[in-house]
């Protein structure tokens, strides 16, 4: 449990140890930022993509590695390119 807490707090502070975690974190941060700029709620994005709100939330929080198909659905609804979701990686 202590390791989970340390990793979670490290993630929040931007101290990420695993490159794949950074990938998930950056994509999630970008998805959330773009979604908020478009004034969409998580549930709105979920409904429009056909994905669950829980999955969208997990992606935005870097807790789920989204598949390419999932990222494509999100990008299409947000009207951005896939590269916009991976910006900063």
PDB file of C-alpha atoms in Angstrom, residues 11 20-36 42 45 55-66 71 74 78 84-87 89:
ATOM      1  CA  UNK A  11       2.600  11.015 -10.374  1.00  0.00           C
ATOM      2  CA  UNK A  20       4.751   4.097 -20.138  1.00  0.00           C
ATOM      3  CA  UNK A  21       3.269   5.872 -17.121  1.00  0.00           C
ATOM      4  CA  UNK A  22       4.404   9.176 -18.621  1.00  0.00           C
ATOM      5  CA  UNK A  23       2.688   8.274 -21.875  1.00  0.00           C
ATOM      6  CA  UNK A  24      -0.606   7.509 -20.100  1.00  0.00           C
ATOM      7  CA  UNK A  25      -0.258  10.614 -17.910  1.00  0.00           C
ATOM      8  CA  UNK A  26       0.421  12.981 -20.847  1.00  0.00           C
ATOM      9  CA  UNK A  27      -2.385  11.580 -22.975  1.00  0.00           C
ATOM     10  CA  UNK A  28      -4.807  11.828 -20.059  1.00  0.00           C
ATOM     11  CA  UNK A  29      -3.776  15.374 -19.285  1.00  0.00           C
ATOM     12  CA  UNK A  30      -4.254  16.361 -22.937  1.00  0.00           C
ATOM     13  CA  UNK A  31      -7.642  14.658 -23.209  1.00  0.00           C
ATOM     14  CA  UNK A  32      -8.873  16.438 -20.090  1.00  0.00           C
ATOM     15  CA  UNK A  33      -7.513  19.815 -21.178  1.00  0.00           C
ATOM     16  CA  UNK A  34      -9.075  19.614 -24.637  1.00  0.00           C
ATOM     17  CA  UNK A  35     -12.363  18.296 -23.238  1.00  0.00           C
ATOM     18  CA  UNK A  36     -12.565  21.171 -20.778  1.00  0.00           C
ATOM     19  CA  UNK A  42     -16.879  13.502 -18.833  1.00  0.00           C
ATOM     20  CA  UNK A  45     -17.599  12.746 -23.966  1.00  0.00           C
ATOM     21  CA  UNK A  55     -13.037   4.722 -18.693  1.00  0.00           C
ATOM     22  CA  UNK A  56     -12.783   8.373 -19.756  1.00  0.00           C
ATOM     23  CA  UNK A  57     -12.007   9.347 -16.163  1.00  0.00           C
ATOM     24  CA  UNK A  58      -9.361   6.625 -15.847  1.00  0.00           C
ATOM     25  CA  UNK A  59      -7.719   7.773 -19.087  1.00  0.00           C
ATOM     26  CA  UNK A  60      -7.741  11.418 -17.988  1.00  0.00           C
ATOM     27  CA  UNK A  61      -6.136  10.461 -14.686  1.00  0.00           C
ATOM     28  CA  UNK A  62      -3.433   8.346 -16.352  1.00  0.00           C
ATOM     29  CA  UNK A  63      -4.759   5.165 -14.768  1.00  0.00           C
ATOM     30  CA  UNK A  64      -5.682   3.398 -17.993  1.00  0.00           C
ATOM     31  CA  UNK A  65      -3.647   2.874 -21.149  1.00  0.00           C
ATOM     32  CA  UNK A  66      -6.115   3.725 -23.896  1.00  0.00           C
ATOM     33  CA  UNK A  71      -7.981   7.427 -28.680  1.00  0.00           C
ATOM     34  CA  UNK A  74     -11.967  10.515 -28.375  1.00  0.00           C
ATOM     35  CA  UNK A  78     -13.129  16.372 -29.649  1.00  0.00           C
ATOM     36  CA  UNK A  84      -2.971  16.544 -30.251  1.00  0.00           C
ATOM     37  CA  UNK A  85      -3.684  13.868 -27.653  1.00  0.00           C
ATOM     38  CA  UNK A  86      -0.044  12.773 -27.559  1.00  0.00           C
ATOM     39  CA  UNK A  87       1.443  16.299 -27.476  1.00  0.00           C
ATOM     40  CA  UNK A  89       5.340  13.013 -24.982  1.00  0.00           C
TER      41      UNK A  89
END
